[in-house]
Coordinates of C-alpha atoms in Angstrom, one line a residue:
Chain K
M1 CA 32.1 116.5 116.0
S2 CA 31.4 112.0 116.6
E3 CA 31.8 111.6 119.8
E4 CA 34.4 109.6 120.3
F5 CA 37.3 112.1 118.5
L6 CA 40.7 110.3 119.4
K7 CA 41.7 106.8 119.6
C8 CA 45.5 106.0 120.0
Q9 CA 47.3 103.0 121.1
L10 CA 51.1 103.7 121.8
G11 CA 53.8 101.2 120.9
F12 CA 51.9 98.1 119.1
L13 CA 54.2 97.5 116.9
G14 CA 57.3 95.0 118.4
N15 CA 60.3 95.8 116.5
T16 CA 60.2 99.6 116.1
E17 CA 61.4 102.5 118.2
G18 CA 58.7 103.9 118.4
S19 CA 54.4 103.3 116.8
A20 CA 51.1 104.9 116.7
Y21 CA 47.7 103.0 116.1
L22 CA 45.7 106.3 115.9
S23 CA 42.6 106.3 114.8
Q24 CA 40.8 110.4 114.2
G25 CA 36.9 110.4 113.5
K26 CA 36.5 108.0 111.0
S27 CA 40.1 107.7 109.2
T28 CA 43.4 105.8 110.6
V29 CA 47.3 105.9 110.3
S30 CA 49.7 103.7 111.7
V31 CA 53.1 105.5 112.6
S32 CA 56.7 103.8 112.7
V33 CA 59.0 105.1 114.0
V34 CA 63.1 103.9 113.8
G35 CA 65.9 104.7 114.3
P36 CA 68.2 106.7 114.9
F37 CA 70.5 104.3 113.1
E38 CA 73.3 104.6 110.8
P39 CA 72.4 105.9 107.1
K40 CA 73.8 105.6 103.4
A41 CA 76.7 107.6 103.9
S42 CA 75.2 109.8 101.0
K43 CA 72.6 110.5 103.2
C44 CA 74.9 111.1 106.5
M45 CA 74.7 115.1 107.1
Y46 CA 77.5 115.8 110.2
D47 CA 75.8 118.1 112.3
R48 CA 73.1 117.0 112.6
A49 CA 70.3 114.1 111.9
T50 CA 67.9 113.8 108.5
I51 CA 65.0 112.7 108.9
D52 CA 63.4 111.1 106.8
V53 CA 59.1 110.9 106.5
T54 CA 57.8 108.4 104.1
F55 CA 53.5 108.1 102.8
R56 CA 51.9 104.8 102.1
R57 CA 49.4 104.7 100.8
K58 CA 46.6 101.7 101.4
T59 CA 47.1 100.5 98.0
G60 CA 50.7 101.1 97.3
S61 CA 51.2 103.7 94.7
I62 CA 51.1 107.7 95.6
T63 CA 50.4 110.7 93.5
V64 CA 51.3 113.4 94.1
H65 CA 49.5 114.8 96.0
D66 CA 50.8 112.5 98.7
K67 CA 54.1 113.3 98.0
M68 CA 53.2 116.9 99.2
L69 CA 51.6 115.6 102.5
E70 CA 55.1 114.0 102.8
G71 CA 56.1 116.9 102.1
I72 CA 54.8 118.9 104.8
M73 CA 55.5 116.3 107.5
Q74 CA 58.4 116.3 106.9
S75 CA 59.1 119.5 108.0
T76 CA 56.5 120.2 110.3
C77 CA 58.7 116.8 112.2
E78 CA 62.4 117.9 111.3
K79 CA 61.2 120.9 113.9
A80 CA 60.4 119.6 116.5
L81 CA 63.3 117.1 116.5
V82 CA 66.1 118.1 118.0
V83 CA 67.7 117.0 115.0
E84 CA 71.3 118.5 117.3
Q85 CA 71.9 115.2 118.4
Y86 CA 71.7 112.5 116.5
P87 CA 74.4 113.7 113.9
R88 CA 74.9 111.4 110.8
T89 CA 72.1 109.3 111.9
T90 CA 68.4 109.1 110.5
I91 CA 65.6 108.9 111.9
V92 CA 63.4 107.8 109.2
V93 CA 59.2 108.3 110.1
T94 CA 56.7 106.2 108.1
V95 CA 53.0 107.2 107.6
Q96 CA 50.8 104.5 106.2
E97 CA 47.3 105.6 105.6
M98 CA 44.8 102.6 107.1
Q99 CA 41.4 104.3 106.3
D100 CA 40.9 107.4 104.8
R101 CA 37.8 108.8 105.8
G102 CA 38.0 113.3 105.6
N103 CA 41.7 114.6 107.5
L104 CA 44.0 112.6 106.6
L105 CA 46.6 115.1 107.2
S106 CA 46.0 116.1 110.8
T107 CA 45.7 112.1 111.1
C108 CA 49.0 111.6 109.8
L109 CA 50.1 114.7 112.1
N110 CA 48.4 113.4 115.1
A111 CA 49.7 110.3 114.7
S112 CA 53.3 111.0 113.5
C113 CA 53.9 112.6 116.8
M114 CA 52.5 110.2 118.9
G115 CA 55.4 107.6 117.2
L116 CA 57.6 110.2 117.7
M117 CA 56.7 110.6 122.1
N118 CA 56.6 107.2 121.5
S119 CA 60.4 106.8 120.2
G120 CA 61.9 108.6 123.5
I121 CA 63.7 111.3 120.1
A122 CA 64.7 114.9 122.0
M123 CA 62.1 116.5 121.0
H124 CA 61.0 120.6 120.9
H125 CA 58.0 120.8 121.3
L126 CA 55.3 118.7 120.2
Y127 CA 52.8 119.7 117.2
A128 CA 49.1 119.3 117.1
A129 CA 47.3 119.4 114.5
V130 CA 43.3 120.6 113.6
S131 CA 41.9 120.9 110.7
C132 CA 38.5 122.4 110.5
A133 CA 36.0 123.6 107.3
V134 CA 34.6 126.6 106.3
T135 CA 30.7 126.9 105.2
E136 CA 29.5 128.3 102.2
K137 CA 27.3 131.1 105.0
E138 CA 30.7 131.3 107.2
E139 CA 30.3 128.7 109.5
I140 CA 33.9 126.8 110.7
I141 CA 33.0 123.4 111.4
L142 CA 36.4 121.4 113.9
N143 CA 37.2 118.8 112.3
P144 CA 34.6 118.5 109.3
D145 CA 33.1 114.4 108.0
E146 CA 34.2 113.5 104.5
S147 CA 30.6 115.4 103.2
Q148 CA 31.7 118.7 104.6
I149 CA 34.7 119.1 103.5
N150 CA 33.5 118.4 100.4
S151 CA 30.9 120.6 100.5
S152 CA 33.2 124.3 102.6
V153 CA 34.5 126.4 100.1
A154 CA 37.5 126.8 102.6
Y155 CA 39.6 123.9 104.2
F156 CA 42.6 124.5 106.6
T157 CA 44.8 122.4 109.1
L158 CA 46.8 124.0 110.8
V159 CA 49.8 122.6 113.3
F160 CA 50.0 124.3 116.8
A161 CA 53.3 123.7 119.9
N162 CA 53.1 123.5 123.2
S163 CA 54.1 126.3 123.7
E164 CA 52.6 129.5 126.1
T165 CA 52.1 131.7 123.4
R166 CA 50.3 129.9 120.6
C167 CA 53.1 128.9 117.8
L168 CA 51.6 128.0 115.1
L169 CA 54.2 126.1 112.8
T170 CA 51.8 124.8 109.6
S171 CA 49.0 125.8 108.0
H172 CA 48.1 124.0 104.5
T173 CA 45.0 125.9 103.4
T174 CA 42.8 124.5 100.5
G175 CA 39.6 127.3 98.6
E176 CA 39.6 131.0 98.5
F177 CA 39.0 132.5 102.3
S178 CA 39.3 136.4 103.7
Q179 CA 41.9 137.6 106.7
K180 CA 39.0 137.7 108.7
T181 CA 37.9 133.9 108.7
Y182 CA 41.7 132.5 109.0
I183 CA 42.4 134.6 111.9
D184 CA 38.6 133.0 113.7
C185 CA 39.4 129.4 112.3
M186 CA 43.4 129.3 113.9
D187 CA 41.7 130.9 117.0
K188 CA 39.3 127.9 117.3
C189 CA 41.9 125.9 116.1
Y190 CA 44.2 127.0 118.9
A191 CA 41.5 126.8 121.1
A192 CA 41.2 122.1 120.0
S193 CA 44.7 121.8 119.5
K194 CA 45.2 122.6 123.5
E195 CA 42.9 119.6 123.8
V196 CA 44.3 117.3 122.1
F197 CA 47.6 117.8 124.1
N198 CA 45.2 117.2 127.3
F199 CA 44.7 113.8 125.6
Y200 CA 48.2 113.4 124.8
Q201 CA 49.6 114.1 128.2
K202 CA 46.8 111.4 128.6
V203 CA 48.0 109.0 126.9
I204 CA 51.4 109.0 127.4
K205 CA 50.2 109.0 131.0
R206 CA 48.6 105.7 130.4
S207 CA 51.5 104.3 127.8
S208 CA 53.7 101.7 129.6
I209 CA 56.3 103.8 131.0
F210 CA 54.9 105.4 133.5
N211 CA 53.5 101.8 135.2
Chain Z
M1 CA 60.5 98.4 110.4
N2 CA 63.5 97.0 112.5
V3 CA 65.1 94.4 112.4
N4 CA 67.2 92.8 115.6
P5 CA 70.7 91.0 114.6
L6 CA 70.3 87.3 115.8
S7 CA 72.7 87.1 118.7
D8 CA 74.4 83.4 119.5
C9 CA 72.8 83.1 123.0
E10 CA 69.9 83.3 122.1
K11 CA 70.0 81.1 119.6
T12 CA 72.1 78.1 121.6
F13 CA 68.8 79.3 123.8
I14 CA 65.6 78.4 121.4
L15 CA 68.9 75.6 120.2
E16 CA 68.6 74.1 124.0
A17 CA 64.9 74.4 124.4
A18 CA 64.2 72.8 120.6
S19 CA 65.9 69.5 122.4
Q20 CA 63.3 69.8 125.2
K21 CA 60.7 71.1 123.3
I22 CA 60.3 73.6 125.2
R23 CA 58.8 76.5 123.0
L24 CA 60.0 80.3 124.0
D25 CA 56.4 80.9 124.4
G26 CA 54.8 78.2 126.1
R27 CA 53.1 77.4 123.4
K28 CA 52.4 73.8 122.2
K29 CA 54.4 72.5 119.0
D30 CA 51.1 73.7 117.2
E31 CA 49.7 75.8 118.4
Y32 CA 48.3 79.4 116.9
R33 CA 49.5 82.8 117.6
P34 CA 45.5 84.5 118.1
L35 CA 45.1 85.6 115.2
K36 CA 42.6 88.3 115.1
I37 CA 41.0 89.5 111.8
S38 CA 39.1 93.1 112.2
Y39 CA 37.9 95.2 108.2
G40 CA 38.5 98.1 107.3
L41 CA 35.0 100.3 106.6
D42 CA 36.0 100.1 101.8
W43 CA 35.4 97.1 100.7
G44 CA 39.3 95.0 101.0
N45 CA 40.7 96.9 102.7
C46 CA 41.7 94.0 106.4
L47 CA 44.2 94.2 109.9
V48 CA 45.6 90.7 110.0
T49 CA 47.7 89.5 114.0
L50 CA 48.9 87.5 114.5
G51 CA 51.5 87.4 117.6
C52 CA 52.6 90.6 117.5
T53 CA 53.0 90.3 113.3
R54 CA 50.3 93.3 111.1
V55 CA 49.9 92.7 108.4
F56 CA 47.9 95.5 106.4
A57 CA 45.4 94.3 103.7
Q58 CA 44.1 96.0 100.5
V59 CA 42.9 95.3 97.3
S60 CA 41.8 97.7 94.2
C61 CA 41.1 96.9 91.2
E62 CA 41.3 98.5 87.5
I63 CA 40.4 98.4 84.5
Y64 CA 43.3 96.4 82.2
Q65 CA 44.6 95.2 78.7
P66 CA 44.2 91.1 78.7
N67 CA 47.1 89.3 78.5
N68 CA 47.7 87.7 75.0
S69 CA 47.5 84.3 75.9
R70 CA 45.2 84.7 78.2
P71 CA 42.5 87.0 76.3
N72 CA 39.4 86.3 78.2
E73 CA 41.6 86.2 81.6
G74 CA 42.2 89.1 84.3
V75 CA 44.6 89.4 86.2
L76 CA 45.1 89.0 89.8
Q77 CA 48.3 90.8 91.4
I78 CA 50.3 89.6 94.6
S79 CA 52.4 92.9 96.2
A80 CA 53.7 93.0 99.5
E81 CA 56.5 95.3 100.9
L82 CA 57.5 96.4 103.9
A83 CA 56.6 99.7 106.0
G84 CA 59.4 100.8 107.0
D85 CA 63.1 102.1 104.9
N86 CA 64.5 98.1 106.0
K87 CA 66.6 97.0 103.0
L88 CA 67.6 93.7 105.2
N89 CA 64.7 92.6 105.3
D90 CA 63.3 91.9 101.3
L91 CA 59.5 90.3 100.6
T92 CA 60.8 89.4 97.5
K93 CA 60.7 85.8 98.2
I94 CA 56.7 86.4 99.7
N95 CA 56.0 88.0 96.7
Q96 CA 57.0 84.7 94.7
V97 CA 55.4 81.9 96.4
L98 CA 52.2 84.2 97.5
E99 CA 52.1 84.3 94.0
R100 CA 52.6 81.5 93.2
F101 CA 50.2 79.7 95.7
Y102 CA 47.4 82.0 94.4
K103 CA 47.6 82.6 91.1
D104 CA 48.4 78.9 90.5
S105 CA 45.6 77.0 93.1
K106 CA 43.6 79.3 90.6
C107 CA 41.0 80.4 93.5
I108 CA 40.5 83.3 92.0
D109 CA 36.9 82.8 88.8
L110 CA 39.0 84.8 86.6
E111 CA 37.2 84.5 83.9
A112 CA 34.2 86.4 85.9
L113 CA 36.9 89.7 85.7
C114 CA 36.9 89.4 82.4
I115 CA 33.8 92.5 80.1
I116 CA 35.5 92.6 77.0
A117 CA 37.6 89.8 75.3
E118 CA 40.6 90.9 74.2
E119 CA 40.1 94.2 75.2
K120 CA 39.3 95.0 78.9
V121 CA 39.2 92.9 82.2
W122 CA 39.1 93.8 84.9
K123 CA 42.9 93.6 87.5
I124 CA 42.2 92.6 91.4
K125 CA 45.7 94.1 92.6
V126 CA 46.0 92.5 96.5
D127 CA 48.8 95.5 98.6
L128 CA 50.1 93.4 101.4
S129 CA 52.0 96.3 103.5
V130 CA 54.0 93.9 106.6
L131 CA 53.4 96.5 109.7
N132 CA 55.8 94.7 111.8
M133 CA 58.1 90.9 111.2
D134 CA 57.5 89.1 114.6
G135 CA 58.4 84.7 112.5
N136 CA 54.8 83.7 110.4
T137 CA 55.1 86.5 108.3
L138 CA 54.1 84.7 104.9
G139 CA 51.6 82.5 107.0
C140 CA 49.9 86.1 108.5
C141 CA 50.1 87.1 104.4
S142 CA 49.0 84.8 102.8
I143 CA 46.0 85.2 105.3
A144 CA 45.6 88.5 104.7
T145 CA 45.3 88.6 101.6
L146 CA 43.0 85.8 101.6
A147 CA 40.8 87.8 104.4
A148 CA 41.1 90.5 101.6
L149 CA 40.0 88.8 98.9
M150 CA 36.7 86.8 100.3
H151 CA 35.5 90.6 101.3
F152 CA 37.1 93.0 98.3
R153 CA 34.2 93.7 95.8
Y154 CA 34.5 95.6 92.7
P155 CA 32.0 97.2 91.0
D156 CA 29.5 96.2 88.6
V157 CA 30.0 96.3 85.2
V158 CA 27.4 96.9 81.5
S159 CA 28.7 95.9 78.9
T160 CA 26.2 97.4 75.7
G161 CA 28.9 96.1 72.7
E162 CA 30.1 100.1 72.1
K163 CA 30.7 100.9 75.6
V164 CA 31.2 99.9 79.2
V165 CA 29.7 101.4 81.9
V166 CA 31.4 100.8 85.3
Y167 CA 28.1 101.4 87.7
S168 CA 29.0 103.5 91.8
S169 CA 28.5 101.4 94.7
S170 CA 25.9 104.2 94.6
E171 CA 24.4 102.7 92.2
R172 CA 23.9 99.3 92.2
D173 CA 25.9 97.2 94.6
P174 CA 29.5 96.2 93.6
I175 CA 29.9 92.1 93.5
P176 CA 32.2 90.5 95.1
L177 CA 34.3 88.0 94.0
S178 CA 33.6 84.6 93.1
L179 CA 36.4 81.9 95.0
H180 CA 36.2 78.6 94.5
H181 CA 38.0 77.5 97.1
H182 CA 39.5 79.5 100.4
P183 CA 43.5 78.4 100.3
V184 CA 45.9 79.3 103.0
I185 CA 49.6 78.6 104.1
A186 CA 50.5 77.0 107.6
S187 CA 53.4 77.8 108.2
F188 CA 56.0 75.2 109.8
A189 CA 59.5 75.2 111.1
I190 CA 62.1 72.6 111.6
F191 CA 64.8 72.1 114.2
E192 CA 65.7 68.1 112.2
K193 CA 68.3 67.8 115.0
Y194 CA 65.8 67.7 117.4
D195 CA 63.5 66.0 115.3
F196 CA 61.2 68.8 116.7
I197 CA 58.6 70.5 114.0
I198 CA 56.3 73.4 114.9
L199 CA 53.9 75.3 114.1
D200 CA 53.5 79.0 112.8
P201 CA 57.0 79.5 113.7
S202 CA 57.8 83.5 116.6
L203 CA 60.8 85.3 114.8
L204 CA 63.4 83.8 116.7
E205 CA 63.0 80.6 116.7
D206 CA 62.2 81.4 112.4
K207 CA 65.5 82.7 112.6
V208 CA 66.9 79.6 114.4
C209 CA 65.8 76.5 112.6
D210 CA 67.0 74.7 110.0
N211 CA 63.9 74.7 107.3
K212 CA 61.4 76.3 107.0
L213 CA 57.7 74.0 105.4
S214 CA 55.1 76.2 104.1
I215 CA 52.4 73.8 102.6
C216 CA 49.0 75.5 101.0
F217 CA 46.1 73.6 101.8
N218 CA 42.1 75.1 100.5
N219 CA 39.1 74.3 103.3
H220 CA 38.8 71.4 101.1
S221 CA 42.0 70.0 102.1
E222 CA 43.6 69.9 99.3
M223 CA 47.4 71.1 98.6
C224 CA 47.4 73.8 96.7
G225 CA 51.4 74.4 97.1
V226 CA 54.0 73.5 98.8
D227 CA 57.8 75.1 99.4
I228 CA 60.4 74.4 101.4
E229 CA 63.8 76.6 103.1
G230 CA 66.9 75.4 104.0
C231 CA 69.1 72.2 103.4
A232 CA 68.1 69.8 105.4
S233 CA 66.1 66.3 103.8
L234 CA 62.5 65.3 104.7
S235 CA 61.2 62.5 105.0
Q236 CA 57.8 61.0 103.8
N237 CA 56.2 60.5 106.8
L238 CA 57.8 63.6 108.3
L239 CA 55.6 66.1 105.2
M240 CA 52.9 64.2 105.2
S241 CA 52.3 64.7 108.7
C242 CA 52.8 68.4 108.5
S243 CA 50.7 68.2 105.5
N244 CA 48.1 66.3 107.5
Q245 CA 48.0 69.4 109.6
A246 CA 48.1 72.0 107.9
A247 CA 44.8 70.5 106.2
S248 CA 43.3 70.6 109.3
V249 CA 44.9 74.5 109.8
A250 CA 43.9 75.4 107.0
I251 CA 40.1 75.0 108.0
K252 CA 40.7 76.6 110.9
L253 CA 41.9 79.7 109.5
V254 CA 38.8 79.9 106.8
D255 CA 36.9 79.4 109.2
K256 CA 37.9 82.1 111.3
I257 CA 38.0 84.3 107.8
K258 CA 34.4 83.4 106.9
S259 CA 33.0 83.7 111.3
A260 CA 35.4 87.6 110.9
I261 CA 33.7 88.7 107.8
Q262 CA 30.0 87.8 108.6
I263 CA 30.6 90.5 111.8
D264 CA 32.1 92.6 109.7
I265 CA 29.0 92.3 107.8
K266 CA 27.0 92.7 110.6
N267 CA 28.0 95.8 112.2
R268 CA 28.5 97.5 108.7
S269 CA 24.1 98.3 108.5
S270 CA 25.0 99.5 112.5
K271 CA 25.7 103.7 111.6
S272 CA 28.3 103.9 115.0
F273 CA 30.1 101.1 112.5
K274 CA 34.0 102.8 111.9
G275 CA 36.1 100.3 110.5
L276 CA 40.0 99.7 111.5
E277 CA 40.3 101.8 114.8
P278 CA 42.7 101.4 117.4
A279 CA 41.7 99.0 120.1
V280 CA 40.7 100.9 123.5
S281 CA 41.6 99.6 126.4
E282 CA 42.0 100.1 129.9
D283 CA 46.6 100.0 129.6
N284 CA 47.1 101.3 126.0
G285 CA 45.0 103.3 124.1
L286 CA 42.5 105.9 124.8
K287 CA 39.7 107.8 124.1
L288 CA 39.0 111.8 123.8
C289 CA 35.7 113.0 123.4
L290 CA 36.2 116.2 122.4
S291 CA 33.0 118.1 122.5
D292 CA 32.0 120.6 120.8
K293 CA 31.6 124.0 123.6
I294 CA 35.1 124.5 123.8
H295 CA 36.6 127.3 125.3
F296 CA 39.0 129.5 124.1
V297 CA 42.2 129.8 125.6
G298 CA 44.6 132.3 122.6
P299 CA 45.6 135.0 123.1
S300 CA 42.9 136.5 120.4
N301 CA 44.0 137.9 117.2
R302 CA 41.2 139.9 115.7
E303 CA 41.5 142.3 118.8
N304 CA 45.4 142.5 118.3
I305 CA 45.6 143.9 114.7
M306 CA 42.4 146.1 115.5
E307 CA 44.7 147.8 117.9
E308 CA 47.9 148.3 115.5
I309 CA 45.4 150.4 112.9
D310 CA 44.8 152.3 115.9
E311 CA 48.0 153.5 116.3
K312 CA 48.8 154.3 113.3
M313 CA 45.8 156.6 112.7
V314 CA 47.6 158.7 115.6
V315 CA 50.5 158.0 113.8
D316 CA 50.0 158.7 110.4
Q317 CA 48.1 162.6 111.8
D318 CA 51.7 163.7 113.2
V319 CA 53.6 162.7 109.8
I320 CA 52.0 165.6 108.1
K321 CA 54.3 168.9 108.5
I322 CA 55.2 170.5 105.0
T323 CA 59.0 172.2 105.7
D324 CA 60.5 173.1 103.2
G325 CA 62.1 171.1 100.8
T326 CA 60.9 168.7 102.0
A327 CA 58.7 166.2 99.5
F328 CA 55.6 164.3 99.8
T329 CA 54.0 161.8 98.2
A330 CA 50.2 162.0 98.8
S331 CA 47.8 158.9 98.9
H332 CA 44.3 158.7 99.6
N333 CA 44.1 161.1 102.3
N334 CA 47.2 161.5 103.9
L335 CA 50.8 162.7 102.8
Q336 CA 53.5 160.4 102.7
Q337 CA 57.4 162.0 103.4
I338 CA 59.8 160.3 101.0
S339 CA 62.7 162.6 100.9
N340 CA 64.7 165.2 101.2
I341 CA 65.0 167.3 98.8
K342 CA 68.3 169.7 98.4
K343 CA 66.8 173.4 97.4
V344 CA 69.2 174.7 94.4
D345 CA 67.2 178.0 94.4
K346 CA 64.7 179.7 96.8
K347 CA 62.7 180.4 93.8
D348 CA 61.9 177.7 92.4
D349 CA 58.9 177.2 95.2
L350 CA 58.2 173.2 95.9
I351 CA 53.8 172.9 94.2
V352 CA 51.8 170.4 95.4
I353 CA 49.2 170.1 93.3
D354 CA 45.6 168.8 94.6
P355 CA 42.9 166.7 91.9
E356 CA 40.3 167.1 94.7
S357 CA 40.5 170.3 95.3
G358 CA 42.4 173.2 95.7
E359 CA 42.2 173.2 99.8
S360 CA 45.5 173.8 101.3
S361 CA 47.0 171.3 104.2
S362 CA 49.9 173.4 104.8
S363 CA 50.1 177.0 105.6
D364 CA 53.7 177.0 104.4
E365 CA 54.5 179.5 101.9
S366 CA 57.1 177.8 99.9
V367 CA 55.0 174.8 99.3
E368 CA 51.6 176.5 96.6
I369 CA 49.2 174.5 96.0
I370 CA 47.8 174.2 92.4
N371 CA 45.2 172.8 90.3
H372 CA 47.2 172.7 87.3
Y373 CA 50.1 172.1 86.4
K374 CA 51.5 173.9 83.6
L375 CA 54.1 172.9 80.9
D376 CA 56.7 176.1 81.5
D377 CA 55.7 175.7 85.8
I378 CA 60.1 174.7 86.4
R379 CA 59.6 173.9 89.5
P380 CA 60.3 170.5 90.5
I381 CA 56.4 168.8 92.3
I382 CA 55.0 166.9 94.4
G383 CA 52.0 165.6 94.8
K384 CA 49.6 163.2 93.2
F385 CA 48.5 164.8 89.7
V386 CA 46.4 163.5 87.3
V387 CA 45.4 164.6 84.2
S388 CA 43.5 166.5 81.6
D389 CA 42.6 169.1 80.4
D390 CA 40.9 171.7 81.0
E391 CA 38.6 174.4 79.3
N392 CA 40.5 177.2 82.1
S393 CA 43.4 177.1 81.7
S394 CA 46.2 179.5 79.7
D395 CA 48.1 179.6 76.4
T396 CA 49.1 175.5 76.0
G397 CA 46.7 173.7 77.5
T398 CA 47.5 171.5 81.1
I399 CA 47.9 167.9 80.7
V400 CA 47.9 165.9 84.1
L401 CA 50.5 164.1 85.4
D402 CA 49.7 161.3 87.4

């Protein structure tokens, strides 16, 4: 794990409701949150807001795998936001990949949470994503780098809410692993997610809203 | 991205300021906003910040079939997109202008990108993501395009007549694009009524001004293209003075890009280079140092599961109690009650067949535990049955059901 693990800059895009520019290790993404605004009639829902997450690759074209990441982000964001409070509107979250050196999904998720916090849209809970890789020797590496991911047996991305009790929101896994390994990873990731929430708190305290 | 519509009072305010030859942000009329170019880890990847306008560029390449009209030339494609879902602003205009200026000025040596004539050429694709629009989007896009193209390297390719070998960056160093010259666009906003011409307009100035003039110059002070938007008629003198200004601006911008690339290449050799990352300053941005030692605060799942298993074992022991008219299934070592069977006849006793041994787990008289089940036995059967031929069995020979 590198020394400077997370770096974040809030509100760096002027024309958006909320934005975050976050780097986690060597992966960097920028997130812009626009809304709630009036959508097209076809997208309009009378009792809730529609959340639209778009993931953009830096080269423009996205693959099926990217679509899947988009879906994971979409469902995680949707659960976190108080959609009932904004009926007949849409909230657009755009995640732009800027540099990918592993852990892209967790970087995107953390950045989207920071972006949503910056936008001031009502949320049920915050969320923090932590990735870990399991090596052949059953060692668990938190926030592995690219080569560690490639040589790992299994790779997890787990998302937790900032609740008192452990609340797993999203789990994305690849590779083969035993139940015990999964539970071990969950323990470690949950502990790491607490650190991420501390980081969120620090960033928000330092941000311009409180100064 | 979300651009608010222009209000009337903003418009009159800007025009009022323009009549006094003052700009809203206090800049002089030929002053550029601070320009920052930062490069990423990958080749041809940069983020250009001009004031608050942010454009992110990535150059990529692929092997492509050339156009029939130019069989020995590579292809250059520039596409700008708005990151965000706002259909109000479309960037087709910017796309067109950029393609025209950069293709027609022949700044890239496209013939060098040919691998096999008429069959395989490199296609260089510049993808621009406009993250934030705050005026002079075209100028910022052109800086990003040029900065990314100058930084980009494509993999080395060797054609041996029959096959084409593309070397990865670890095998052979990738080659930078050969650029003949470096064109860059300088944008002007013209307030015709007040004879006020400003360089690098902000978003509001961009919207209010009568017409926009974009002049593309290269670092040799050669004009590469002009684009006029709006309806004002421009005098020859005005155009000349603007183009002179644009020429000097272009030289400065290209110098800036070159120095940014030099700094990047110097940084690249150090191991701690991390490419694009948010600038961490006192007021905005924070870095987290995550140590390897993390206190485990969460509930330990493993213990919970162990406890559950213990409980289950206690329960299982209680369950084994065979009474009249009770059906059981045997699984592994314990019996589980499945349902109560109505007894039709008292004489029909239940039989439990134990596959392993004849040991009875219950002393209930109505349940008989046998090793082998005979076909003519009509009593209801419970338990687990293993079919096997048994030599010792009488008459019909036993079939054990499973």
